[in-house]
mmCIF file of C-alpha atoms in Angstrom:
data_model
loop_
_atom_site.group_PDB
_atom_site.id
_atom_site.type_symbol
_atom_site.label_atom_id
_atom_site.label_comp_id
_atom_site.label_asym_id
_atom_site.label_seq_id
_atom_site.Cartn_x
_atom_site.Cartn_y
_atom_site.Cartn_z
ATOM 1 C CA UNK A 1 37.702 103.745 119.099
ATOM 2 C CA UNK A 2 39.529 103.052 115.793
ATOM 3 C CA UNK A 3 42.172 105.171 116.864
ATOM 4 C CA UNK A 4 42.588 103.547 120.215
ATOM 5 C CA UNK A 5 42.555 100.445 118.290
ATOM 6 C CA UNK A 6 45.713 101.501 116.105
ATOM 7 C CA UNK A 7 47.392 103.281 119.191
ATOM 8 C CA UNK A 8 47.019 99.556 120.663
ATOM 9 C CA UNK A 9 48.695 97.870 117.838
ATOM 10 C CA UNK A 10 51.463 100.494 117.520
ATOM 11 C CA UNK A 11 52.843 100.215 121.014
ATOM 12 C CA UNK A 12 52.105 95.928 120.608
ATOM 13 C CA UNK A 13 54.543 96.328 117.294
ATOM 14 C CA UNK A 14 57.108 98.581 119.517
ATOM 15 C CA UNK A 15 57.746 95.849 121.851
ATOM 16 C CA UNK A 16 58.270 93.269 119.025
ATOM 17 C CA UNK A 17 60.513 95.341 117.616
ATOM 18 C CA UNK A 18 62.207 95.683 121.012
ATOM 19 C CA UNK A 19 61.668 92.478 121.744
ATOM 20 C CA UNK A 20 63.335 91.041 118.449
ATOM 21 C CA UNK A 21 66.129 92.982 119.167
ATOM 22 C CA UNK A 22 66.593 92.760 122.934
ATOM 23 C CA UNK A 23 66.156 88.560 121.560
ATOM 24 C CA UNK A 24 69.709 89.193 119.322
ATOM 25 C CA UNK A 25 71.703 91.666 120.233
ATOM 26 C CA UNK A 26 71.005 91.899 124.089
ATOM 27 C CA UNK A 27 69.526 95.182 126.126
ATOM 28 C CA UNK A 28 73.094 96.764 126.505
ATOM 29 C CA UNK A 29 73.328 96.836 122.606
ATOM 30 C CA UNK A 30 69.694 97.525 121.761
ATOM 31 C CA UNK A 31 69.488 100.477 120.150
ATOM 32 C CA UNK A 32 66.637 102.632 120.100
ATOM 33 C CA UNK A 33 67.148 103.905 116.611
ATOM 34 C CA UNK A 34 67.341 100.092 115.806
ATOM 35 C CA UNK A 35 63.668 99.258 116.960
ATOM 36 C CA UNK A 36 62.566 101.686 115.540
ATOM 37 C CA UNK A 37 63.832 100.569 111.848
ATOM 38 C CA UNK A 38 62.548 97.284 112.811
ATOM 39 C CA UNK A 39 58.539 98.483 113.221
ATOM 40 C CA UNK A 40 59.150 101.473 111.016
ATOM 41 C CA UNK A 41 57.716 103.814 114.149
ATOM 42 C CA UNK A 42 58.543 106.923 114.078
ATOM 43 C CA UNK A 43 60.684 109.000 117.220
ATOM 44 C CA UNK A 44 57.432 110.524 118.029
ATOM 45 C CA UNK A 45 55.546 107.573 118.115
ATOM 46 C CA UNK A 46 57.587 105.879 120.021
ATOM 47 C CA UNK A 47 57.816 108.570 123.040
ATOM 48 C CA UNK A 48 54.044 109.417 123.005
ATOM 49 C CA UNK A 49 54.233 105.187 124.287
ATOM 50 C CA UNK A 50 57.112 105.193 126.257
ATOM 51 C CA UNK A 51 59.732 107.327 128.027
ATOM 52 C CA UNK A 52 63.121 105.137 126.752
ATOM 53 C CA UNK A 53 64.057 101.748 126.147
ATOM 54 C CA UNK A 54 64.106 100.771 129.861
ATOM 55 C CA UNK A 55 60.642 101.319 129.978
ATOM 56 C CA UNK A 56 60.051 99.148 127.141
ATOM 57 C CA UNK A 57 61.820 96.345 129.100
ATOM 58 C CA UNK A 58 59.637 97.069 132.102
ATOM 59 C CA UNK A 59 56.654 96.607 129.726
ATOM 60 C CA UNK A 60 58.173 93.161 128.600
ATOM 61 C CA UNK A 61 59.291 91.834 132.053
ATOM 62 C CA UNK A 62 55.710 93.127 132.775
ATOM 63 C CA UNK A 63 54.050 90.983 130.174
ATOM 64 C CA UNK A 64 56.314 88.044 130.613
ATOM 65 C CA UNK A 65 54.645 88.022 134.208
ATOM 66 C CA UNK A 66 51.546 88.393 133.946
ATOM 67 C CA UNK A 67 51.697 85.169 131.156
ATOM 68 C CA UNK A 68 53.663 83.448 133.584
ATOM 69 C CA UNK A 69 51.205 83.989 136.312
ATOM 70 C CA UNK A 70 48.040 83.344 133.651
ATOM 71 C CA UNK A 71 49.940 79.959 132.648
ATOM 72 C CA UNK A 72 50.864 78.604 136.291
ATOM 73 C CA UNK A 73 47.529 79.227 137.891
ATOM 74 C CA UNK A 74 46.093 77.612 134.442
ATOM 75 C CA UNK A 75 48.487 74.823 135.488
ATOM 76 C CA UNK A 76 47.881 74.540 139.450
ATOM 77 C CA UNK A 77 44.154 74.599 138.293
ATOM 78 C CA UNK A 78 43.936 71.292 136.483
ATOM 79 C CA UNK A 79 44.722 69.528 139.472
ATOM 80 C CA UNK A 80 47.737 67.374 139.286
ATOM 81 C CA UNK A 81 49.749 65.852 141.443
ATOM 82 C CA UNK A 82 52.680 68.666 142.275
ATOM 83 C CA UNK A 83 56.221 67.399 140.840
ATOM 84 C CA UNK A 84 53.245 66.776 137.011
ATOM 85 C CA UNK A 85 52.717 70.218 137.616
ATOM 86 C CA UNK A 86 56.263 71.271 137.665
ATOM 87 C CA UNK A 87 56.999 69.335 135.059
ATOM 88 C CA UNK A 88 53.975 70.398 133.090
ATOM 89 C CA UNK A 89 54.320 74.068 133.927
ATOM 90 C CA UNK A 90 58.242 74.286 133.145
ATOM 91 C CA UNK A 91 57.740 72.148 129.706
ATOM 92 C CA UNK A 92 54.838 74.484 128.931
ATOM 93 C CA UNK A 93 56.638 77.313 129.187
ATOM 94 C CA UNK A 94 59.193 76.494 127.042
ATOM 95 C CA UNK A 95 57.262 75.752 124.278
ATOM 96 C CA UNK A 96 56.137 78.969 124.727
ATOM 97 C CA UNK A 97 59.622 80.813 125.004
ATOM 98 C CA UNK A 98 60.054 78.842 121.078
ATOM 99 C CA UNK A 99 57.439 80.576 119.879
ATOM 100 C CA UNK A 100 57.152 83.893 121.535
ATOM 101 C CA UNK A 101 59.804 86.462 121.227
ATOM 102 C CA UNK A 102 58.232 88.396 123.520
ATOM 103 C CA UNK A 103 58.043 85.951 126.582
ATOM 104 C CA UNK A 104 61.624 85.440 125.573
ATOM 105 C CA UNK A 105 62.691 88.865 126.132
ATOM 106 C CA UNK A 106 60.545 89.159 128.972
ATOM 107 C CA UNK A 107 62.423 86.293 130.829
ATOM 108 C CA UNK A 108 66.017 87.183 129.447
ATOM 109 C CA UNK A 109 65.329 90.922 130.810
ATOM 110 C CA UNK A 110 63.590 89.479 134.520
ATOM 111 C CA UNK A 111 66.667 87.135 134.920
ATOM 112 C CA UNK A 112 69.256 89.826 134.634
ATOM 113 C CA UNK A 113 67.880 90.858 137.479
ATOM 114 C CA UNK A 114 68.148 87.139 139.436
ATOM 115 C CA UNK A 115 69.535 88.564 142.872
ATOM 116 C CA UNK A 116 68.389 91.483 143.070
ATOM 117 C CA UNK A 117 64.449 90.835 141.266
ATOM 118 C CA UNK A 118 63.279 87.463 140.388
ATOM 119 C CA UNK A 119 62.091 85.878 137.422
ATOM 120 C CA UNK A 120 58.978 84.088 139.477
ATOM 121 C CA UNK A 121 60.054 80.446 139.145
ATOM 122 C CA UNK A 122 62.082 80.480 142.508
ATOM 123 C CA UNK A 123 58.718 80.754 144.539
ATOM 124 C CA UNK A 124 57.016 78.265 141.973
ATOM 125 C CA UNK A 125 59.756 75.909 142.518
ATOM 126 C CA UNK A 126 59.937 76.024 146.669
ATOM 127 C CA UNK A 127 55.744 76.119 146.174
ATOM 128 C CA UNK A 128 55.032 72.740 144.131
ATOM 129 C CA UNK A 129 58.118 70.934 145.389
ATOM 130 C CA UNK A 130 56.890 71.768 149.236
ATOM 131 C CA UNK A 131 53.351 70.658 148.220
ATOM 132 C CA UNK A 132 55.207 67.556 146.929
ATOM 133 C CA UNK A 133 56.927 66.913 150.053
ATOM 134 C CA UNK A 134 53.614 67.333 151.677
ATOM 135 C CA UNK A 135 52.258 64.786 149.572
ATOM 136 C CA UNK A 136 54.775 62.152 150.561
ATOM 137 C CA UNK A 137 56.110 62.035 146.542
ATOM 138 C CA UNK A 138 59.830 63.087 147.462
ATOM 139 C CA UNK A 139 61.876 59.873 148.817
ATOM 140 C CA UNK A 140 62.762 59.432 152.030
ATOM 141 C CA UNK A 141 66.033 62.061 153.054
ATOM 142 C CA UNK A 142 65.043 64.358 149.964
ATOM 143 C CA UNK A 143 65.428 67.350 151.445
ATOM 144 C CA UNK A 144 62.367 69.371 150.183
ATOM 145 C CA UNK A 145 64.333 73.267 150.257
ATOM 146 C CA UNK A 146 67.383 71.758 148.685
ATOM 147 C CA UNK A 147 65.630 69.774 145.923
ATOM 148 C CA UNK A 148 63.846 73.014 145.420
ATOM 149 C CA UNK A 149 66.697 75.042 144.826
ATOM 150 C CA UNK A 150 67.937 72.218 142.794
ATOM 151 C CA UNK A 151 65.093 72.535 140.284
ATOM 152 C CA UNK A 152 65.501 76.074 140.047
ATOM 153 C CA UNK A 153 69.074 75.696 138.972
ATOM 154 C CA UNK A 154 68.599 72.854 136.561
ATOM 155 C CA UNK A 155 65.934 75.134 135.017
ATOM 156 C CA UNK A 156 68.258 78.071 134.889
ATOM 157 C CA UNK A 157 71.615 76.408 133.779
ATOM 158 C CA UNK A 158 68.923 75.126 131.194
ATOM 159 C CA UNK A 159 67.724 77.776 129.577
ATOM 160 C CA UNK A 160 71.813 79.283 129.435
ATOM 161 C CA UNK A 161 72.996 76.223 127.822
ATOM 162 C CA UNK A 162 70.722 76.907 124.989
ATOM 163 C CA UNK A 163 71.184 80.284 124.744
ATOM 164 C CA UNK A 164 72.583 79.973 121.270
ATOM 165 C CA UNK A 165 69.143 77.794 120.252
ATOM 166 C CA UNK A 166 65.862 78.683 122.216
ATOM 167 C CA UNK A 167 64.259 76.022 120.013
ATOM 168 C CA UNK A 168 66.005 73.158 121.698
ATOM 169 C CA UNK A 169 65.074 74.599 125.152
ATOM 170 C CA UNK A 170 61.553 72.382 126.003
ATOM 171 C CA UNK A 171 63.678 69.489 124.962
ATOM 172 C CA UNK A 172 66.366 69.866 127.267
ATOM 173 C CA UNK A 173 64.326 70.839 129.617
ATOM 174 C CA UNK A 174 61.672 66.933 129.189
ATOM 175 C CA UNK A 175 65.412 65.849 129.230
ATOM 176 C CA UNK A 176 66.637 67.216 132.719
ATOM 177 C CA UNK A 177 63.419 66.154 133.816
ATOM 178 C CA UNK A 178 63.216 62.538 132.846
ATOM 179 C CA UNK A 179 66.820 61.979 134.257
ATOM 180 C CA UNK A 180 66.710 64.270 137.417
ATOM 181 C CA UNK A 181 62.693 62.982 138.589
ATOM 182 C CA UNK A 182 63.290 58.987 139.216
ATOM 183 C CA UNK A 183 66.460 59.842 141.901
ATOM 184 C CA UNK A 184 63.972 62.455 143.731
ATOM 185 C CA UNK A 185 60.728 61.199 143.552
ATOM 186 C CA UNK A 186 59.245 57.923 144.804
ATOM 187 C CA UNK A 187 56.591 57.966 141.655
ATOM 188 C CA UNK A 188 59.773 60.169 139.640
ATOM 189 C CA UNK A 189 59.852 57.387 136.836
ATOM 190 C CA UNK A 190 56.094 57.583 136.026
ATOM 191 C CA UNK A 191 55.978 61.575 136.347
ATOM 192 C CA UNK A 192 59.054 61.849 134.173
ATOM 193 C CA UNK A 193 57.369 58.808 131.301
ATOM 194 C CA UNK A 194 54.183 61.295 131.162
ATOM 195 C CA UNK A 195 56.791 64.058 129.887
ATOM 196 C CA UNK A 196 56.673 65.652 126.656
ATOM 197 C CA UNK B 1 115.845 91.625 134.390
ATOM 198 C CA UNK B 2 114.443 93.882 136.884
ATOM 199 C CA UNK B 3 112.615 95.978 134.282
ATOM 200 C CA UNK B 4 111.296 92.455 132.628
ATOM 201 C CA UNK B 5 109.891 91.764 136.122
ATOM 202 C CA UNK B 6 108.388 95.372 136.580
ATOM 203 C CA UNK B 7 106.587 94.960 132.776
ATOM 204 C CA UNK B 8 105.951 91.424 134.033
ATOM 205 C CA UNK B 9 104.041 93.326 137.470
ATOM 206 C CA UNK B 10 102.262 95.908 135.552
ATOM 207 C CA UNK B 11 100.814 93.780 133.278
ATOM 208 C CA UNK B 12 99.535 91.244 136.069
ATOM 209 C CA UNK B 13 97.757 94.388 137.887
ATOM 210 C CA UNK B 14 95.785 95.808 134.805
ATOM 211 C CA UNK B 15 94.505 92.402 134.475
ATOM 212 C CA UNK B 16 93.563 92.370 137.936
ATOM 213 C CA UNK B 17 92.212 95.866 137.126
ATOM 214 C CA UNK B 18 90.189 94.817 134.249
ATOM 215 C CA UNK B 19 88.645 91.486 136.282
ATOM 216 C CA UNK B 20 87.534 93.551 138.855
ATOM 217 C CA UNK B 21 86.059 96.410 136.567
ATOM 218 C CA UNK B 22 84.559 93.309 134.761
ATOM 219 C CA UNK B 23 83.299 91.656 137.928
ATOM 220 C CA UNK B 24 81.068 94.814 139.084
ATOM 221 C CA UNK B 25 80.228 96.225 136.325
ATOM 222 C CA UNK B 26 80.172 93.475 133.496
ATOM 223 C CA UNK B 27 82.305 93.700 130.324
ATOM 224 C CA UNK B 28 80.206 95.944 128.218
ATOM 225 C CA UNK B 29 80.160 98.207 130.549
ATOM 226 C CA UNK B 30 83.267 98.169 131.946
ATOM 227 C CA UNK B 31 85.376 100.956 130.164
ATOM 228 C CA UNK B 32 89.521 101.649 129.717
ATOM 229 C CA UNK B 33 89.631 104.693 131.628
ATOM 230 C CA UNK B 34 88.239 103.386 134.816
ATOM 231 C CA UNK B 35 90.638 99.878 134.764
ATOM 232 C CA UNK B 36 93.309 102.755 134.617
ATOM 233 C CA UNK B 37 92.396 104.180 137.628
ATOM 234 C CA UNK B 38 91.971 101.246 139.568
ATOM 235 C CA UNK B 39 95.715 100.150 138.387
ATOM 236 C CA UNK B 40 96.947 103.674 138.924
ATOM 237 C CA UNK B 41 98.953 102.519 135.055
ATOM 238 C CA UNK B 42 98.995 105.109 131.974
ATOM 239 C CA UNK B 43 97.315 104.565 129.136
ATOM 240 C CA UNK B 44 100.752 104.227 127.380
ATOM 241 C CA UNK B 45 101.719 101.412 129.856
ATOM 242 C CA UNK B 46 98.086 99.989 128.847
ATOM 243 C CA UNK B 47 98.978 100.080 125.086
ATOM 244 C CA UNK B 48 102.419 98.404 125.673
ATOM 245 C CA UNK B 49 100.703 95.394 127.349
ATOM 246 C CA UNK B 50 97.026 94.969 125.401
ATOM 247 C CA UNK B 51 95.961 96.682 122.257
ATOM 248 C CA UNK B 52 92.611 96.981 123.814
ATOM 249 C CA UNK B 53 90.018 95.823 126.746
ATOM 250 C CA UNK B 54 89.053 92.774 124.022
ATOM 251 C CA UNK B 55 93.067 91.574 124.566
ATOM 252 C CA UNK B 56 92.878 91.995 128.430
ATOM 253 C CA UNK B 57 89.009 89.824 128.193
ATOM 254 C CA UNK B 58 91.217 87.572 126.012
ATOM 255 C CA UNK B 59 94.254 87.024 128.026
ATOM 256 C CA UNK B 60 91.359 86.449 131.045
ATOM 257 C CA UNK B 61 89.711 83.597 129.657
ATOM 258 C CA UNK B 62 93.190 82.539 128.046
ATOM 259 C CA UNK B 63 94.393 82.647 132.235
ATOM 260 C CA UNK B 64 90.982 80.913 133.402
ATOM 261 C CA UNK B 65 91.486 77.974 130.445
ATOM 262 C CA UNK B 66 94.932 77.134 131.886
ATOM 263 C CA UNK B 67 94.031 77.249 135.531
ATOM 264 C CA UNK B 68 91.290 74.797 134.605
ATOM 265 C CA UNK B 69 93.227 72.645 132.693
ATOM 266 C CA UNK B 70 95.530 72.424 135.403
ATOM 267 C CA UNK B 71 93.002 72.252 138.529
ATOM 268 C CA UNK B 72 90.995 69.209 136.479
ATOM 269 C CA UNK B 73 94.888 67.327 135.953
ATOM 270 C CA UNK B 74 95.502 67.860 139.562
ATOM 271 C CA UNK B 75 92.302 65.815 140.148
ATOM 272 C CA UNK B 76 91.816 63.376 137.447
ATOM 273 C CA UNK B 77 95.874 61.885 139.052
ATOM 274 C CA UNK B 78 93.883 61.723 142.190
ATOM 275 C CA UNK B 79 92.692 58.791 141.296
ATOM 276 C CA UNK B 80 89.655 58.501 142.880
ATOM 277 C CA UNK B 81 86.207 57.355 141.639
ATOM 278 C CA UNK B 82 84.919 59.345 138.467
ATOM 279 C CA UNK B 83 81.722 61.104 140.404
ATOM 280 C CA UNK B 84 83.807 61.648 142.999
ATOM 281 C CA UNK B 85 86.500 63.504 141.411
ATOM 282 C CA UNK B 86 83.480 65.362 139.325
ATOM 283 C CA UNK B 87 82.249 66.361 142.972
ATOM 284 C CA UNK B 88 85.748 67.425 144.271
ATOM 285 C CA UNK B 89 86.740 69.546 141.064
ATOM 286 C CA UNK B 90 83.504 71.295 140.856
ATOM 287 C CA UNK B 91 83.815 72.101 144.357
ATOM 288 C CA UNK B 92 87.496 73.169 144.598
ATOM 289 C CA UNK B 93 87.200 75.306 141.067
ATOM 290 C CA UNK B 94 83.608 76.489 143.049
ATOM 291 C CA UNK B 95 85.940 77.814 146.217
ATOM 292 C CA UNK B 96 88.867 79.257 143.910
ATOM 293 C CA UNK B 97 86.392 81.295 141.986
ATOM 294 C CA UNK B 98 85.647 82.616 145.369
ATOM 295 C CA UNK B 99 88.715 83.901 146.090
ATOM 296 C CA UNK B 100 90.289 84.701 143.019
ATOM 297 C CA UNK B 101 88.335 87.164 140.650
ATOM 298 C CA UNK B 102 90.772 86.502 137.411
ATOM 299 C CA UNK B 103 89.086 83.352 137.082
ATOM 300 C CA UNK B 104 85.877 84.404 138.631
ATOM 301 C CA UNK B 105 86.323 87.111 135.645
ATOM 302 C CA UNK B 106 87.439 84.661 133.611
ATOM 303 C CA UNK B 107 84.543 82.022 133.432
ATOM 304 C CA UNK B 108 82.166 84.810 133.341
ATOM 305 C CA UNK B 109 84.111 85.826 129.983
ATOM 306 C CA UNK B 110 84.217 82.423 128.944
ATOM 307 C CA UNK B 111 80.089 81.888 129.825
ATOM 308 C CA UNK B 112 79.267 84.483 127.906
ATOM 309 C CA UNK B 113 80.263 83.161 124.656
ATOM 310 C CA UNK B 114 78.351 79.423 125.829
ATOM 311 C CA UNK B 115 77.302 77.980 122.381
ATOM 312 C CA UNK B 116 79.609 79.754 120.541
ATOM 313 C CA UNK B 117 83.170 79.320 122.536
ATOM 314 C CA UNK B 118 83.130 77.043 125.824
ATOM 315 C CA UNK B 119 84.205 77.161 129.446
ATOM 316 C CA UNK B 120 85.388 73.547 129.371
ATOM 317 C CA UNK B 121 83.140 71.645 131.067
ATOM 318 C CA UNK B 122 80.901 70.550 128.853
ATOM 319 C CA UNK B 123 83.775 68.126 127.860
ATOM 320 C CA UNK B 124 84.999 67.439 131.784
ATOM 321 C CA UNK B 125 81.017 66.724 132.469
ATOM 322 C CA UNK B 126 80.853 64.480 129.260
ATOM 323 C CA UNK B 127 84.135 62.883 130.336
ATOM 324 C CA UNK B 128 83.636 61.955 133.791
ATOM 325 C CA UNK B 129 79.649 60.543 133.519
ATOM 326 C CA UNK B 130 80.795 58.528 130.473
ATOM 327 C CA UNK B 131 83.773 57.024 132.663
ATOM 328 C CA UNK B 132 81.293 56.410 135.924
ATOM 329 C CA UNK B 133 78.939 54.679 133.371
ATOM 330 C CA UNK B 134 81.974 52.456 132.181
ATOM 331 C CA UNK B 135 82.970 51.626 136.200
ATOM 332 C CA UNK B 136 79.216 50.693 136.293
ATOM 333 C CA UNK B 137 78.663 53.662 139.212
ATOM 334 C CA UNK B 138 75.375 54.530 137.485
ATOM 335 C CA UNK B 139 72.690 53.519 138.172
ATOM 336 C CA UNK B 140 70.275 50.924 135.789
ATOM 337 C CA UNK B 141 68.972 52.915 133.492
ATOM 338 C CA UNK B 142 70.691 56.392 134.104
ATOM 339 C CA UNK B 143 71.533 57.788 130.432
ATOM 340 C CA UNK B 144 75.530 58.746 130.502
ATOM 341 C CA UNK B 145 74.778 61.607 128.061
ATOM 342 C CA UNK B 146 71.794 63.039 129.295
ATOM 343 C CA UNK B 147 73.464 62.589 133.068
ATOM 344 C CA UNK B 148 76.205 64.574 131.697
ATOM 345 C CA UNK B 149 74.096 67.722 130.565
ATOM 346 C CA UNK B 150 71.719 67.764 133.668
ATOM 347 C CA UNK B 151 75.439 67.942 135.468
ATOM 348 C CA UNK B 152 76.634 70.666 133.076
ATOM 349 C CA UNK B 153 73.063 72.868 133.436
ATOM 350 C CA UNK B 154 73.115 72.098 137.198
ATOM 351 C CA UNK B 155 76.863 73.664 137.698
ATOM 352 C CA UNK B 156 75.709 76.858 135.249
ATOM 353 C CA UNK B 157 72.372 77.041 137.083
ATOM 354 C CA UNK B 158 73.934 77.432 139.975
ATOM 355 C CA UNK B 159 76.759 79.769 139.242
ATOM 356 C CA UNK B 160 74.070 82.263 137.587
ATOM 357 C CA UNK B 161 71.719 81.769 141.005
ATOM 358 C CA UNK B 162 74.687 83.318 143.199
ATOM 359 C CA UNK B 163 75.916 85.742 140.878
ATOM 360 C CA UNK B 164 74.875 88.423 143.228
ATOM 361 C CA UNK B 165 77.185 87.079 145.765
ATOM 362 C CA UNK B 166 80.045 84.366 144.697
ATOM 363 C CA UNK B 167 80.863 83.647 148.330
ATOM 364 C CA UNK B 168 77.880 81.003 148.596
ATOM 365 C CA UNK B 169 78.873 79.084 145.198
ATOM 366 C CA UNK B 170 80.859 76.248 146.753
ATOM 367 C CA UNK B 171 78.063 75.896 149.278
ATOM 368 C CA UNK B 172 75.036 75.639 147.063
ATOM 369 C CA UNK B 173 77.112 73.739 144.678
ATOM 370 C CA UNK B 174 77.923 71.066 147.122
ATOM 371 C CA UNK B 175 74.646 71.066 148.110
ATOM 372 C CA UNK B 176 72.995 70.388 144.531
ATOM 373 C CA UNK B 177 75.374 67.018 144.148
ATOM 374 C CA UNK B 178 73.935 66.236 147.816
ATOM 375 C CA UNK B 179 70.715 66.356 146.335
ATOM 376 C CA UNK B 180 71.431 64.748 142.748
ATOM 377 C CA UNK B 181 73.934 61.802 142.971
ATOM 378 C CA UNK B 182 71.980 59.538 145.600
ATOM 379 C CA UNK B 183 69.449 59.523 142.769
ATOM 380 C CA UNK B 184 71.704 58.658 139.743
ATOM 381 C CA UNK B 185 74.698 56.687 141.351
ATOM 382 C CA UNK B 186 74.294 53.712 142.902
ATOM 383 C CA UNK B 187 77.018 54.648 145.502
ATOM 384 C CA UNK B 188 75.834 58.105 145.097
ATOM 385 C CA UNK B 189 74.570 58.498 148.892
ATOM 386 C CA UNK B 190 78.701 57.821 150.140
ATOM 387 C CA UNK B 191 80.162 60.450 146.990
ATOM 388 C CA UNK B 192 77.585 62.633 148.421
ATOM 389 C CA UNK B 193 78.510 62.604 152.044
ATOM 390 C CA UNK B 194 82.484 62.900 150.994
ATOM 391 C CA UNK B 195 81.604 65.943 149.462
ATOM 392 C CA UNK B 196 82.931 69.180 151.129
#
C-alpha cells in the first residue's frame, strides 16, 4: 500500500516536471533528460510510468479533461442562466490555468491539436450559447452558431495574447466578456456586471 | 544584370521554399535540407543568400511587416469610416494570407513571438477603435481600449481556429465582425452588412 502510495506520487511529480517544462520551453523542446533533472527521477523510473514524453502529454491532455469536464458539469449544475454559465465556467477556468501548471500544459498540449482534436470548449461554447438562444437571452438577429463560434475565438485569441503572462489571462478574459456580452445579449449588461 | 536578376530569383524561391516547409511542418521542425529540395538550390547557393533557416524566418516576417504596412496605407487613404476600414483590412490581409503563403508564413513567424515581438496589429486595432471612439461610432459606454483587445483576440482567435485549413479565414473572419460590431457600434449593423 505504501509503495503504491509512493509509485502514485512519483508519476504525479513526473508530470510536474513535464508539465513545468512543456509550460516554458514548449513540447518540441522538452527534453526528457530535462524533466527528469527537474523531479530528480531517475531513467528507470520514469519508463516503469511511461513509454516517452508523448505519453506524458497524453496523461496531461488526459487530466486537463477530465478537470475540465469535473469543472463544467460542477458549473451546468448550479443552475444558472446559460451565457452566467459561460461566463462563470470560462472565468473559472482561468483562474485555474494561474494556478495550475498542469491544467496549463494540459490545454497548451489539447490546443495544438485544434483541427484535428479539440480542446472541449468548442462543444461547450455551441452547448450554453444554443441553450441561450433557447432561452430567448441572445437579441433579436444574433445568430446563435455564429455567436458561438465567436465565443470560442475570443476565448482562444485570449488565452494567445497572454501567452507571455498566464496570470493576466482570467482578467482578459472578465474583460472580453464585459465588452463582448451587452452587444449579444438582451440581459448582456447584467450578466457581464456579475463578472469577476 | 542578368546574373543580379538570377541571385535576385534564387533567393525569392528558397524563401518560398522555406514558407512552405514552415507552413506544413512548423518552424522547429522544418529543417535546411528539405527547403533545399523543394527549391532544387545547393546548399552553397543557400549560404550565399541566408546564413541560416533563422535569416530566411527573419527575412519572412521582415517581408510580412512590409506587406502589412503597405496593405493597412492602402486602406487607411481610403478614407472611409474607422470600423469600416478595420473590417475591410482585416478581411483583405484575411484573403491574401490565403493565397500567398510568404505572409501566411510570415504572420505565423511573427505570432509566435506575440508578447515578446508583434505582428502589428495590436497597434492597427488600438489605432482604429480609438479613432471610431473620437468620430463618436461607438456606442455609449463601449470602452475604446478594451474594444480594441476583444478586436485584437477575436482576429488571433480566429486565425488559430482555421489553422488546419487557411482557405476559410476570410470567411469566419467576416463572419465574427457580423456578429460583433452591431453590438459595439452604433452604425455597426450597416459596417457589418458592407463587409465582404
Amino acid at each position: 500500500m505504501a509503495q503504491q502510495h509512493r509509485a502514485h506520487l512519483t508519476r504525479h511529480s513526473i508530470m510536474v516536471a513535464a508539465a513545468e517544462e512543456i509550460d516554458e520551453v514548449g513540447y518540441e523542446a522538452a527534453r526528457l533528460s530535462a524533466i527528469l533533472r527537474r523531479c530528480g527521477t531517475t531513467k528507470g523510473a520514469f519508463y516503469f510510468h511511461f513509454s516517452g514524453k508523448q505519453e506524458v502529454a497524453h496523461a496531461l491532455v488526459e487530466r486537463y479533461r477530465e478537470h475540465l469536464a469535473e469543472l463544467s458539469t460542477r458549473w451546468y449544475e448550479r443552475g444558472q442562466d446559460p451565457l452566467a454559465t459561460m461566463v462563470g465556467l470560462t472565468c473559472d477556468t482561468a483562474r485555474r490555468l494561474e494556478e495550475d501548471v498542469l491544467l496549463r500544459a494540459g490545454l497548451s498540449l489539447a490546443c495544438n491539436h485544434v483541427g484535428t482534436e479539440t480542446d472541449g470548449w468548442e462543444f461547450l461554447f455551441d452547448d450554453l450559447i444554443g441553450r441561450a438562444a433557447d432561452h430567448g437571452l441572445l437579441r433579436p438577429g444574433v445568430d446563435p452558431a455564429a455567436t458561438a463560434r465567436l465565443c470560442y475565438a475570443v476565448a482562444v485569441g485570449t488565452n494567445l495574447l497572454v501567452a507571455g503572462d498566464p496570470r493576466r489571462l482570467a482578467a482578459r478574459l472578465e474583460e472580453s466578456w464585459r465588452v463582448l456580452l451587452p452587444g449579444l445579449a438582451v440581459d448582456g449588461t447584467r450578466v457581464a456586471a456579475a463578472v469577476g
